[in-house]
Amino acid sequence: MNFKDRCSVLAVCSLDTCTGRELFSGILDEMSNTSHWALSAVRPGTYFTSKELVNEFGKTYDGFILSMPGTDEVMEKVVKSRIPTVLANITDRRLSARCNAIANVWTDNADIGRRAAKHLIERGDYKSAGFVHERDDQYLPKDFLFYSIERMMAFRQTMKRDGGCETSVFPDKTSPAPLSPKDFFEQLRTWIRALPKPAAVMAASDMCAADVINACKAECIPVPSQVSVIGVDYDISQHAKCGMSISSVIPNLRMMGRQVVKELDFLFKHPKWKGRPHEVLIPAKDVFAGESTARSVPATHLVNIALEFISANCTKDLTPSDVIAHLGCSRRLAELRFSQVSHTTIHKAISNARLNEVQRRIRHGESVSNIVKAMHFASAKQLYQMYKRHFGHTTRQPDI
């Protein structure tokens, strides 16, 4: 295919989920740098058939973005075609066998599993760990839930190495599949009941995490004091389903969408490319600390954790929100504990730590201009004013 001024592209995406919407948003974001595209979109599954391989003018599309599969017939045609195609998180043996005009962009599921384990380990000591897969769906291809397995393997390895816990998996290989929603929930309750407590549980998604939390509630097991739960996707809609905010690893689906566009644009511009199919891994974006993994520790210990964090980061432009995110508890509880134990506020504790560091640096002969730059103060005037209010004298006067 010769490179054209305007390429017609078909994107196969589901907008039913937050992850699908984020991916599509990334595609649209990056397309602002790719003015020669005419983009069409279609839903996956039975909505993506051979009829959708041509545009409204009856012409074959110049390129495909596939984030979910379609019917067997249309997937076979995509495999046999030489049309530039980028796959986003799709595993299909037929597509994997194709080696021309194709690229793969993957979520780094191992990174997601590791981050979930590290988040839990930072928040407590556990007697056991668990991983809950997505409920098997008879309408999905057998290999569609590969991401759940990849997340589980990395989670299990990290929990054993860094947390000293073996990981129990649900459903396991002995469970009948597919399970009905009712059977899945009842067996999940039994599995959670048997976990030695306190337990750290990762779910393959926030939807699954909400099921875990509801199963704990049905068993009268408190979350997070007895079972800490973390999911994936940062899907806020799931919070209402279980009555609390769910800690979650946030995949960078928007970055993935942008990368998908870059890969297809490369294929358009290099029609004679003979190299190996390009594969790109997109690491997780962040971890949201919700109520489902909040620390349950004595007041003094909670404040000490916060003060250590403030001391280690006092050169940064630190905010109370940064400290609360590190603690993994509510703002109200954090401020209450500071008031009870330190008779101060988090904001004041940050200010005290920063100004004590300023004083230390001045005593060692560092200039105010360097301190302003190194510690991210807005200006020297701001630093002078804060210093005088705190110590009762200016930076030029000796300490009393």
XYZ file of N, CA and C in Angstrom, residues 175-322:
444
model
N -11.693 -26.110 39.905
C -13.044 -25.550 39.884
C -13.694 -25.780 38.531
N -14.978 -26.158 38.518
C -15.670 -26.304 37.238
C -15.829 -24.953 36.565
N -15.762 -24.925 35.241
C -15.884 -23.659 34.517
C -16.765 -23.886 33.294
N -17.573 -22.886 32.926
C -17.698 -21.619 33.647
C -18.657 -21.723 34.832
N -18.392 -20.936 35.881
C -19.269 -20.884 37.039
C -20.365 -19.863 36.805
N -21.558 -20.152 37.253
C -22.633 -19.161 37.197
C -22.321 -18.073 38.213
N -22.871 -16.862 38.055
C -22.615 -15.790 39.032
C -22.923 -16.217 40.464
N -24.019 -16.956 40.668
C -24.392 -17.381 42.011
C -23.376 -18.366 42.575
N -22.996 -19.373 41.768
C -22.021 -20.364 42.228
C -20.655 -19.730 42.484
N -20.286 -18.791 41.620
C -19.007 -18.091 41.786
C -18.975 -17.391 43.143
N -20.034 -16.672 43.470
C -20.067 -15.907 44.718
C -20.069 -16.839 45.928
N -20.837 -17.913 45.873
C -20.897 -18.832 47.006
C -19.553 -19.523 47.230
N -18.899 -19.935 46.161
C -17.589 -20.570 46.298
C -16.528 -19.565 46.728
N -16.689 -18.309 46.304
C -15.771 -17.248 46.733
C -15.879 -17.037 48.241
N -17.091 -17.063 48.780
C -17.292 -16.928 50.226
C -16.571 -18.051 50.977
N -16.706 -19.265 50.481
C -16.059 -20.406 51.125
C -14.546 -20.265 51.096
N -14.018 -19.816 49.969
C -12.570 -19.650 49.807
C -12.039 -18.573 50.750
N -12.741 -17.441 50.842
C -12.306 -16.341 51.709
C -12.364 -16.758 53.176
N -13.392 -17.499 53.538
C -13.552 -17.968 54.918
C -12.339 -18.802 55.349
N -11.786 -19.554 54.401
C -10.686 -20.473 54.724
C -9.322 -19.795 54.761
N -9.197 -18.588 54.241
C -7.897 -17.912 54.225
C -7.460 -17.570 55.650
N -6.218 -17.903 56.049
C -5.707 -17.445 57.343
C -5.697 -15.911 57.380
N -6.150 -15.366 58.501
C -6.259 -13.915 58.621
C -5.158 -13.364 59.521
N -4.721 -12.116 59.301
C -5.133 -11.207 58.211
C -4.586 -11.663 56.860
N -5.372 -11.361 55.817
C -5.027 -11.814 54.472
C -4.951 -10.636 53.514
N -4.085 -10.772 52.521
C -3.940 -9.764 51.463
C -4.442 -10.380 50.165
N -5.452 -9.761 49.554
C -6.074 -10.341 48.363
C -6.017 -9.356 47.198
N -5.518 -9.850 46.069
C -5.579 -9.094 44.825
C -6.655 -9.704 43.934
N -7.470 -8.851 43.340
C -8.459 -9.283 42.352
C -8.010 -8.804 40.982
N -8.368 -9.569 39.950
C -7.911 -9.254 38.594
C -8.454 -7.938 38.082
N -9.551 -7.443 38.670
C -10.151 -6.171 38.256
C -10.913 -5.596 39.436
N -11.324 -4.336 39.328
C -12.129 -3.723 40.382
C -13.502 -4.376 40.489
N -14.046 -4.799 39.358
C -15.332 -5.490 39.379
C -15.232 -6.747 40.232
N -14.138 -7.470 40.063
C -13.886 -8.677 40.833
C -13.582 -8.339 42.295
N -12.883 -7.231 42.522
C -12.572 -6.793 43.887
C -13.841 -6.469 44.663
N -14.822 -5.863 43.986
C -16.103 -5.564 44.628
C -16.786 -6.865 45.060
N -16.668 -7.913 44.251
C -17.216 -9.218 44.621
C -16.523 -9.763 45.871
N -15.200 -9.595 45.926
C -14.433 -10.079 47.080
C -14.883 -9.358 48.350
N -15.015 -8.042 48.284
C -15.429 -7.259 49.456
C -16.836 -7.649 49.898
N -17.731 -7.833 48.942
C -19.106 -8.243 49.289
C -19.130 -9.648 49.881
N -18.249 -10.525 49.404
C -18.159 -11.867 49.986
C -17.660 -11.792 51.428
N -16.699 -10.896 51.681
C -16.219 -10.684 53.051
C -17.349 -10.188 53.948
N -18.139 -9.255 53.444
C -19.259 -8.731 54.228
C -20.272 -9.831 54.528
N -20.535 -10.682 53.545
C -21.479 -11.784 53.745
C -20.985 -12.754 54.802
N -19.657 -12.846 54.951
C -19.050 -13.731 55.949
C -18.735 -12.995 57.256
N -19.135 -11.716 57.336
C -18.872 -10.885 58.515
C -17.366 -10.764 58.795
N -16.581 -10.694 57.728
C -15.131 -10.501 57.835
C -14.821 -9.045 57.524
N -14.283 -8.279 58.473
C -14.052 -6.855 58.233
C -12.937 -6.586 57.223
N -13.198 -5.618 56.352
C -12.224 -5.138 55.366
C -11.896 -3.690 55.730
N -10.621 -3.314 55.912
C -9.401 -4.064 55.576
C -8.700 -4.734 56.759
N -9.270 -4.670 57.975
C -8.523 -5.141 59.149
C -8.223 -6.629 59.100
N -9.114 -7.439 58.496
C -8.882 -8.874 58.389
C -8.543 -9.320 56.964
N -9.118 -8.652 55.990
C -8.799 -8.927 54.585
C -8.611 -7.599 53.859
N -7.395 -7.345 53.371
C -7.131 -6.162 52.552
C -7.303 -6.547 51.086
N -7.976 -5.682 50.322
C -8.335 -6.026 48.943
C -7.867 -4.933 47.984
N -7.223 -5.354 46.906
C -6.830 -4.408 45.855
C -7.252 -4.971 44.503
N -7.745 -4.099 43.630
C -8.161 -4.499 42.293
C -7.311 -3.829 41.226
N -7.857 -3.749 40.045
C -7.178 -3.129 38.906
C -8.218 -2.375 38.083
N -7.842 -1.222 37.568
C -8.613 -0.411 36.606
C -9.026 0.952 37.149
N -9.093 1.119 38.495
C -9.599 2.345 39.112
C -10.965 2.702 38.517
N -11.890 1.742 38.635
C -13.252 1.904 38.133
C -14.139 2.365 39.288
N -14.347 3.680 39.389
C -15.069 4.262 40.525
C -16.493 3.737 40.615
N -17.071 3.325 39.487
C -18.443 2.820 39.503
C -18.585 1.584 40.383
N -17.474 0.874 40.637
C -17.531 -0.339 41.457
C -17.570 -0.036 42.953
N -17.201 1.195 43.345
C -17.159 1.534 44.762
C -18.537 1.430 45.406
N -19.555 1.912 44.685
C -20.917 1.889 45.229
C -21.433 0.466 45.394
N -20.905 -0.468 44.605
C -21.390 -1.850 44.655
C -20.951 -2.590 45.912
N -19.886 -2.064 46.562
C -19.414 -2.738 47.768
C -19.369 -1.800 48.978
N -19.747 -0.534 48.783
C -19.861 0.384 49.902
C -18.568 0.962 50.420
N -17.480 0.874 49.649
C -16.227 1.503 50.055
C -15.361 1.766 48.829
N -14.394 2.672 48.988
C -13.471 2.924 47.883
C -12.479 1.777 47.789
N -12.255 1.303 46.564
C -11.418 0.129 46.329
C -10.013 0.565 45.921
N -9.017 0.122 46.660
C -7.636 0.351 46.232
C -7.425 -0.342 44.894
N -6.673 0.319 44.007
C -6.613 -0.204 42.642
C -5.331 0.205 41.936
N -4.764 -0.751 41.188
C -3.657 -0.428 40.290
C -4.266 0.177 39.025
N -3.711 1.308 38.600
C -4.275 2.040 37.464
C -3.449 1.766 36.216
N -3.984 0.992 35.267
C -3.253 0.781 34.009
C -3.215 2.089 33.216
N -2.213 2.238 32.385
C -2.108 3.466 31.590
C -2.723 3.221 30.215
N -4.056 3.089 30.190
C -4.751 2.798 28.937
C -4.705 3.973 27.969
N -4.650 5.187 28.516
C -4.561 6.348 27.630
C -3.220 6.349 26.890
N -2.150 6.012 27.606
C -0.848 5.896 26.945
C -0.879 4.777 25.911
N -1.549 3.688 26.229
C -1.667 2.589 25.280
C -2.362 3.044 24.003
N -3.447 3.815 24.152
C -4.155 4.330 22.984
C -3.261 5.195 22.115
N -2.464 6.013 22.765
C -1.545 6.873 22.016
C -0.498 6.037 21.288
N 0.007 5.001 21.971
C 1.026 4.160 21.360
C 0.474 3.372 20.184
N -0.775 2.946 20.285
C -1.425 2.221 19.190
C -1.426 3.067 17.918
N -1.757 4.346 18.064
C -1.788 5.249 16.907
C -0.381 5.406 16.321
N 0.619 5.542 17.187
C 1.997 5.688 16.709
C 2.446 4.453 15.935
N 2.056 3.275 16.434
C 2.453 2.036 15.759
C 1.801 1.920 14.384
N 0.523 2.252 14.295
C -0.156 2.150 13.001
C 0.384 3.201 12.032
N 0.689 4.376 12.542
C 1.252 5.419 11.695
C 2.605 4.976 11.135
N 3.390 4.278 11.962
C 4.679 3.748 11.491
C 4.463 2.736 10.367
N 3.488 1.854 10.525
C 3.208 0.850 9.497
C 2.749 1.504 8.194
N 1.977 2.570 8.304
C 1.549 3.298 7.105
C 2.754 3.893 6.374
N 3.672 4.448 7.142
C 4.801 5.155 6.545
C 5.922 4.224 6.092
N 5.859 2.962 6.520
C 6.902 1.998 6.128
C 6.240 0.729 5.580
N 5.596 0.839 4.424
C 4.843 -0.299 3.874
C 5.718 -1.495 3.511
N 7.005 -1.290 3.336
C 7.888 -2.401 2.954
C 8.708 -2.909 4.141
N 8.264 -2.555 5.345
C 8.986 -2.959 6.542
C 9.064 -4.472 6.625
N 10.267 -5.008 6.811
C 10.474 -6.455 6.842
C 10.986 -6.943 8.196
N 11.041 -6.052 9.170
C 11.536 -6.459 10.479
C 10.534 -7.311 11.230
N 10.944 -7.775 12.410
C 10.042 -8.561 13.245
C 8.870 -7.704 13.698
N 7.697 -8.303 13.907
C 6.549 -7.532 14.406
C 6.919 -6.786 15.690
N 6.577 -5.519 15.730
C 6.932 -4.689 16.874
C 6.006 -4.994 18.046
N 6.571 -5.093 19.264
C 5.778 -5.317 20.465
C 6.183 -4.300 21.518
N 5.183 -3.655 22.132
C 5.433 -2.612 23.118
C 4.674 -2.950 24.399
N 5.365 -2.846 25.550
C 4.730 -3.040 26.853
C 4.465 -1.686 27.493
N 3.244 -1.492 28.004
C 2.880 -0.238 28.662
C 2.768 -0.482 30.162
N 3.662 0.112 30.975
C 3.611 -0.120 32.426
C 2.398 0.548 33.066
N 2.099 0.147 34.301
C 0.984 0.746 35.035
C 1.259 2.223 35.302
N 0.201 2.963 35.493
C 0.316 4.408 35.712
C 0.566 4.743 37.179
N -0.213 4.112 38.074
C -0.139 4.478 39.487
C -0.950 3.464 40.297
N -0.980 3.677 41.618
C -1.833 2.881 42.498
C -2.701 3.829 43.313
N -3.996 3.612 43.277
C -4.926 4.399 44.093
C -5.111 3.699 45.432
N -4.868 4.422 46.513
C -5.014 3.861 47.856
C -6.398 4.190 48.386
N -7.267 3.200 48.430
C -8.634 3.386 48.918
C -8.834 2.787 50.298
N -10.085 2.740 50.711
C -10.417 2.229 52.041
C -10.166 0.728 52.171
N -10.169 0.007 51.055
C -10.070 -1.459 51.118
C -8.689 -1.967 51.511
N -7.678 -1.064 51.562
C -6.353 -1.460 52.055
C -5.823 -0.481 53.100
N -6.724 0.320 53.678
C -6.282 1.335 54.643
C -5.600 0.674 55.828
N -4.542 1.291 56.290
C -3.827 0.753 57.441
C -4.719 0.770 58.680
N -4.636 -0.267 59.458
C -5.301 -0.309 60.754
C -4.208 -0.438 61.815
N -3.662 0.704 62.229
C -2.528 0.687 63.142
C -2.802 1.651 64.294
N -2.118 1.487 65.434
C -2.303 2.398 66.558
C -2.013 3.841 66.163
N -2.642 4.757 66.870
C -2.545 6.186 66.527
C -1.104 6.670 66.495
N -0.327 6.329 67.529
C 1.062 6.801 67.594
C 1.881 6.275 66.424
N 1.673 4.999 66.081
C 2.423 4.409 64.968
C 2.040 5.074 63.649
N 0.754 5.386 63.482
C 0.296 6.053 62.263
C 0.972 7.414 62.108
N 1.023 8.175 63.191
C 1.652 9.497 63.148
C 3.150 9.359 62.895
N 3.789 8.373 63.492
C 5.224 8.165 63.261
C 5.512 7.825 61.799
N 4.651 7.011 61.195
C 4.806 6.691 59.774
C 4.743 7.972 58.948
N 3.769 8.826 59.297
C 3.605 10.083 58.561
C 4.819 10.989 58.754
N 5.314 11.101 59.978
C 6.449 11.986 60.250
C 7.717 11.496 59.548
N 7.900 10.179 59.490
C 9.052 9.638 58.764
C 8.969 9.963 57.279
N 7.759 9.873 56.742
C 7.548 10.197 55.321
C 7.810 11.682 55.064
N 7.320 12.532 55.967
C 7.533 13.978 55.828
C 9.016 14.306 55.908
N 9.706 13.688 56.862
C 11.143 13.945 57.025
C 11.926 13.525 55.785
N 11.558 12.389 55.206
C 12.282 11.874 54.038
C 12.005 12.680 52.785
N 10.891 13.429 52.780
C 10.486 14.165 51.569
C 10.339 15.666 51.803
N 10.991 16.184 52.851
C 10.777 17.589 53.218
C 11.373 18.571 52.218
N 12.254 18.117 51.348
C 12.804 19.037 50.344
C 11.853 19.214 49.158
N 10.828 18.368 49.092
C 9.864 18.466 47.995
C 8.734 19.416 48.365
N 7.944 19.779 47.367
C 6.779 20.639 47.601
C 5.635 19.758 48.092
N 5.787 19.275 49.323
C 4.897 18.270 49.890
C 3.567 18.887 50.325
N 2.484 18.143 50.176
C 1.156 18.589 50.615
C 0.563 17.563 51.574
N -0.424 17.957 52.384
C -1.102 16.975 53.246
C -1.692 15.806 52.461
N -2.143 16.063 51.251
C -2.718 14.981 50.428
C -1.675 13.920 50.106
N -0.425 14.344 49.884
C 0.658 13.383 49.631
C 0.868 12.475 50.843
